[in-house]
Amino acid sequence: MVLPKTEEEIALMRENGILVSKALAEVGKRIAPGVTTNELNRVAETFIRDNGAIPSFLGYDGFPAALCMSVNDVVVHGFPSDKPLEEGDIVSVDCGTFYKGYNGDSAYTFAVGEVDAQTKKLLEVTKQSLYEGIKQAVAGARVGDISHAVQTYAESFGFGVVRELEGHGIGKKMHENPGVPNYGRRGHGPRLIDGMTICIEPMITAGKKDVYLARNGWAVHTCDHKKAAHFELTVVVRKGRAQQLSTFDFIENQ
Ligand code: MG
Ligand code: MG
């Protein structure tokens, strides 16, 4: 049973959404060849704490950092490191906040310098697949409508849709019901209710969809080591049209 959030709760979640969105933008403006993901992690952690919030990923099931930093063939859950980013890399930055009792969660995949045309396409299509999913996040629809929209859009470009990980409800806990897979059948899955808050987060691969878990138990890699992209927004299900609680505007309009 998934309960919708009250308007008071949604307002607090929007504050979290703005905070994660701004934290991602703080990271984004520093992304360049030669910068390490550890440096970027510190930027985000400082920003989050300076705003009175807690970086919710730090210590989550033992995760060692404020950000998941997933470079190239790492799909999600990469650890930040001292390895400098290189021209042509892509890096998924996933950020979570805990503020006033609620959670924020968003991710954006950045190009490092110039990337090749296929990689550029992967980023564009993954982000658009997220927006295609959001279009379906309306009261009365089903989770499968979101899943199906994400999957069919991404696959129409020949990209792979990772099956092993999914989006999720969000609120007082970072991961709540329902799960929101990136593949599925229209008209199936839990019913979407006005006021439900969910994270939609396509994880899309340039090659085959298959992934494996690294020996550290966290980083998820593509089996063929082709690049993967990951974009995530938090939205509230509404009648007619979902509202975004987080946004890429701070990244893209700065
Ligand atoms: Mg996330
Ligand atoms: Mg998430």
Coordinates of C-alpha atoms and ligand atoms in Angstrom, one line a residue:
M1 CA 0.0 0.0 0.0
V2 CA 1.6 3.3 -1.1
L3 CA 0.2 6.4 0.5
P4 CA 0.3 9.8 -1.3
K5 CA 2.1 12.6 0.5
T6 CA 0.4 15.6 2.0
E7 CA 1.0 19.0 0.5
E8 CA 3.1 19.9 3.5
E9 CA 5.3 16.8 2.9
I10 CA 5.5 17.6 -0.8
A11 CA 6.7 21.1 0.0
L12 CA 9.5 19.7 2.2
M13 CA 10.4 17.3 -0.6
R14 CA 10.6 20.1 -3.1
E15 CA 13.1 21.8 -0.8
N16 CA 15.2 18.6 -0.9
G17 CA 14.7 18.5 -4.7
I18 CA 16.0 22.0 -5.1
L19 CA 19.0 21.2 -2.9
V20 CA 20.1 18.1 -4.7
S21 CA 19.6 19.9 -8.0
K22 CA 21.8 22.8 -6.9
A23 CA 24.4 20.3 -5.5
L24 CA 24.6 18.6 -8.9
A25 CA 25.0 22.0 -10.6
E26 CA 27.9 22.9 -8.2
V27 CA 29.6 19.6 -9.2
G28 CA 28.7 20.1 -12.9
K29 CA 30.4 23.5 -13.2
R30 CA 33.7 22.0 -11.9
I31 CA 33.7 18.9 -14.2
A32 CA 36.8 19.0 -16.5
P33 CA 39.7 16.8 -17.6
G34 CA 42.1 16.5 -14.7
V35 CA 39.6 16.9 -11.9
T36 CA 39.1 13.9 -9.6
T37 CA 35.8 12.6 -8.5
N38 CA 37.0 12.8 -4.9
E39 CA 37.4 16.6 -5.3
L40 CA 33.9 16.7 -6.7
N41 CA 32.5 14.6 -3.9
R42 CA 33.9 17.1 -1.4
V43 CA 32.3 20.0 -3.2
A44 CA 28.9 18.4 -3.0
E45 CA 29.3 17.3 0.6
T46 CA 30.3 20.8 1.6
F47 CA 27.4 22.4 -0.3
I48 CA 24.9 20.0 1.2
R49 CA 26.1 20.5 4.8
D50 CA 26.4 24.3 4.3
N51 CA 22.7 24.3 3.5
G52 CA 21.9 22.5 6.8
A53 CA 21.2 19.1 5.1
I54 CA 22.8 15.7 5.4
P55 CA 24.3 13.8 2.4
S56 CA 22.1 10.8 2.7
F57 CA 24.3 8.4 0.6
L58 CA 27.2 8.7 3.0
G59 CA 27.0 5.6 5.3
Y60 CA 23.9 4.2 3.5
D61 CA 24.5 0.5 3.8
G62 CA 28.1 1.5 4.3
F63 CA 28.5 3.6 1.1
P64 CA 31.6 5.6 1.7
A65 CA 30.8 9.0 0.0
A66 CA 28.2 11.7 -0.5
L67 CA 28.0 11.1 -4.2
C68 CA 27.9 8.0 -6.4
M69 CA 30.4 8.8 -9.2
S70 CA 30.1 6.4 -12.0
V71 CA 32.5 6.8 -14.9
N72 CA 32.1 5.4 -18.4
D73 CA 31.2 1.7 -18.1
V74 CA 30.1 2.1 -14.5
V75 CA 26.3 2.4 -14.6
V76 CA 25.7 3.4 -11.0
H77 CA 27.0 3.2 -7.4
G78 CA 30.7 4.0 -8.3
F79 CA 32.9 5.3 -5.5
P80 CA 34.6 8.6 -6.0
S81 CA 38.4 8.2 -6.4
D82 CA 41.6 10.1 -6.9
K83 CA 41.8 9.1 -10.6
P84 CA 41.5 12.3 -12.7
L85 CA 38.7 12.5 -15.2
E86 CA 39.8 12.4 -18.8
E87 CA 38.7 14.2 -22.0
G88 CA 35.9 12.0 -23.6
D89 CA 34.8 10.4 -20.3
I90 CA 31.3 10.5 -19.0
V91 CA 30.4 10.6 -15.3
S92 CA 27.1 9.9 -13.7
V93 CA 26.8 11.9 -10.5
D94 CA 24.0 10.7 -8.2
C95 CA 23.2 12.9 -5.2
G96 CA 21.0 12.4 -2.2
T97 CA 20.0 14.8 0.6
F98 CA 18.2 14.4 3.9
Y99 CA 16.6 17.6 5.1
K100 CA 13.7 18.4 7.4
G101 CA 12.9 14.7 7.7
Y102 CA 12.6 14.0 4.0
N103 CA 14.8 12.9 1.1
G104 CA 16.0 14.3 -2.2
D105 CA 17.5 12.1 -4.9
S106 CA 18.7 13.1 -8.4
A107 CA 21.4 12.1 -10.9
Y108 CA 22.9 13.6 -14.1
T109 CA 25.5 12.2 -16.5
F110 CA 28.0 14.8 -17.5
A111 CA 30.4 14.8 -20.5
V112 CA 34.0 15.5 -19.6
G113 CA 35.2 17.9 -22.3
E114 CA 34.3 16.7 -25.8
V115 CA 32.8 13.2 -26.2
D116 CA 32.2 11.2 -29.4
A117 CA 28.9 11.4 -31.3
Q118 CA 27.6 8.1 -30.1
T119 CA 28.2 9.0 -26.5
K120 CA 26.5 12.4 -27.0
K121 CA 23.6 10.5 -28.4
L122 CA 23.5 8.1 -25.4
L123 CA 23.3 11.1 -23.0
E124 CA 20.6 12.8 -25.0
V125 CA 18.5 9.7 -25.4
T126 CA 18.8 8.6 -21.7
K127 CA 17.8 12.1 -20.5
Q128 CA 14.9 12.2 -22.9
S129 CA 13.8 8.6 -21.9
L130 CA 13.5 10.0 -18.4
Y131 CA 11.2 12.8 -19.6
E132 CA 9.2 10.3 -21.6
G133 CA 8.7 8.4 -18.3
I134 CA 7.7 11.5 -16.5
K135 CA 5.0 12.2 -19.1
Q136 CA 3.3 9.0 -17.9
A137 CA 3.5 9.7 -14.2
V138 CA -0.1 10.9 -13.9
A139 CA -2.8 9.9 -11.5
G140 CA -4.7 6.8 -12.7
A141 CA -1.9 5.5 -14.8
R142 CA 0.3 2.6 -13.7
V143 CA 4.0 2.2 -13.0
G144 CA 4.2 0.0 -16.1
D145 CA 3.2 3.0 -18.3
I146 CA 6.3 4.8 -17.1
S147 CA 8.5 1.7 -17.5
H148 CA 7.2 1.0 -21.0
A149 CA 7.7 4.6 -22.1
V150 CA 11.3 4.7 -20.9
Q151 CA 12.1 1.3 -22.4
T152 CA 10.6 1.8 -25.8
Y153 CA 12.2 5.3 -26.2
A154 CA 15.7 4.1 -25.3
E155 CA 15.5 0.9 -27.3
S156 CA 14.3 2.7 -30.4
F157 CA 17.8 4.1 -30.7
G158 CA 19.4 0.7 -30.2
F159 CA 20.5 1.3 -26.7
G160 CA 20.3 -1.2 -23.8
V161 CA 18.0 -0.9 -20.8
V162 CA 19.5 -2.1 -17.6
R163 CA 17.1 -4.5 -15.8
E164 CA 18.7 -5.1 -12.4
L165 CA 18.1 -1.6 -11.0
E166 CA 15.1 0.6 -10.9
G167 CA 13.6 3.9 -9.7
H168 CA 11.6 4.0 -6.5
G169 CA 9.1 5.8 -4.3
I170 CA 10.8 8.4 -2.0
G171 CA 9.8 10.3 1.1
K172 CA 10.9 9.9 4.8
K173 CA 13.0 7.0 3.4
M174 CA 15.1 7.3 0.3
H175 CA 13.8 4.1 -1.1
E176 CA 10.0 3.5 -0.7
N177 CA 7.5 1.6 -2.7
P178 CA 6.7 1.3 -5.5
G179 CA 9.7 0.2 -7.4
V180 CA 9.8 1.9 -10.8
P181 CA 11.5 -0.4 -13.4
N182 CA 12.8 1.1 -16.7
Y183 CA 11.3 -1.7 -18.7
G184 CA 7.8 -3.1 -18.6
R185 CA 4.3 -3.4 -19.9
R186 CA 1.8 -0.6 -20.4
G187 CA -1.2 -1.0 -18.0
H188 CA 0.7 -3.2 -15.6
G189 CA 2.1 -2.6 -12.1
P190 CA 0.8 -0.5 -9.2
R191 CA -1.7 2.3 -9.8
L192 CA -0.3 5.9 -9.6
I193 CA -2.1 8.1 -7.2
D194 CA -2.2 11.9 -7.0
G195 CA 0.5 13.0 -4.5
M196 CA 2.7 10.0 -4.8
T197 CA 6.4 10.9 -4.9
I198 CA 8.7 8.8 -7.1
C199 CA 12.2 8.8 -8.5
I200 CA 12.4 7.8 -12.2
E201 CA 16.0 6.9 -13.2
P202 CA 16.7 5.3 -16.5
M203 CA 20.1 3.5 -16.7
I204 CA 20.9 3.1 -20.4
T205 CA 23.8 1.4 -22.1
A206 CA 25.5 2.1 -25.4
G207 CA 25.9 -1.6 -26.0
K208 CA 24.3 -4.7 -24.4
K209 CA 22.0 -4.3 -21.4
D210 CA 23.9 -6.8 -19.2
V211 CA 25.7 -5.7 -16.1
Y212 CA 27.8 -7.2 -13.3
L213 CA 28.6 -6.1 -9.7
A214 CA 32.2 -5.2 -9.0
R215 CA 34.1 -7.1 -6.3
N216 CA 33.6 -4.1 -3.9
G217 CA 29.9 -5.0 -3.9
W218 CA 28.8 -1.6 -5.1
A219 CA 29.9 -0.5 -8.6
V220 CA 27.6 -1.8 -11.4
H221 CA 29.5 -2.2 -14.7
T222 CA 28.3 -3.1 -18.2
C223 CA 29.5 -6.6 -19.1
D224 CA 30.8 -5.4 -22.5
H225 CA 32.4 -2.3 -20.9
K226 CA 30.6 0.1 -23.2
K227 CA 29.5 3.3 -21.6
A228 CA 26.3 3.8 -19.7
A229 CA 24.3 6.9 -18.7
H230 CA 22.0 7.6 -15.8
F231 CA 19.6 10.5 -15.3
E232 CA 17.2 10.8 -12.3
L233 CA 14.5 13.2 -11.2
T234 CA 12.1 13.2 -8.3
V235 CA 8.5 13.9 -9.3
V236 CA 5.1 14.1 -7.7
V237 CA 2.3 12.3 -9.5
R238 CA -0.5 14.7 -10.3
K239 CA -3.8 14.6 -12.3
G240 CA -3.0 15.4 -15.9
R241 CA 0.7 16.1 -15.5
A242 CA 3.5 15.2 -13.1
Q243 CA 5.4 18.0 -11.3
Q244 CA 9.1 17.8 -11.0
L245 CA 10.5 18.2 -7.4
S246 CA 14.0 18.2 -8.7
T247 CA 15.3 19.8 -11.9
F248 CA 18.2 20.0 -14.3
D249 CA 17.7 23.8 -14.8
F250 CA 20.5 24.7 -12.4
I251 CA 22.9 22.6 -14.5
E252 CA 21.8 23.5 -17.9
N253 CA 21.0 27.2 -17.4
Q254 CA 24.1 28.3 -15.5
Ligands
MG1 MG 19.9 8.6 -7.1
MG2 MG 17.2 6.9 -6.8

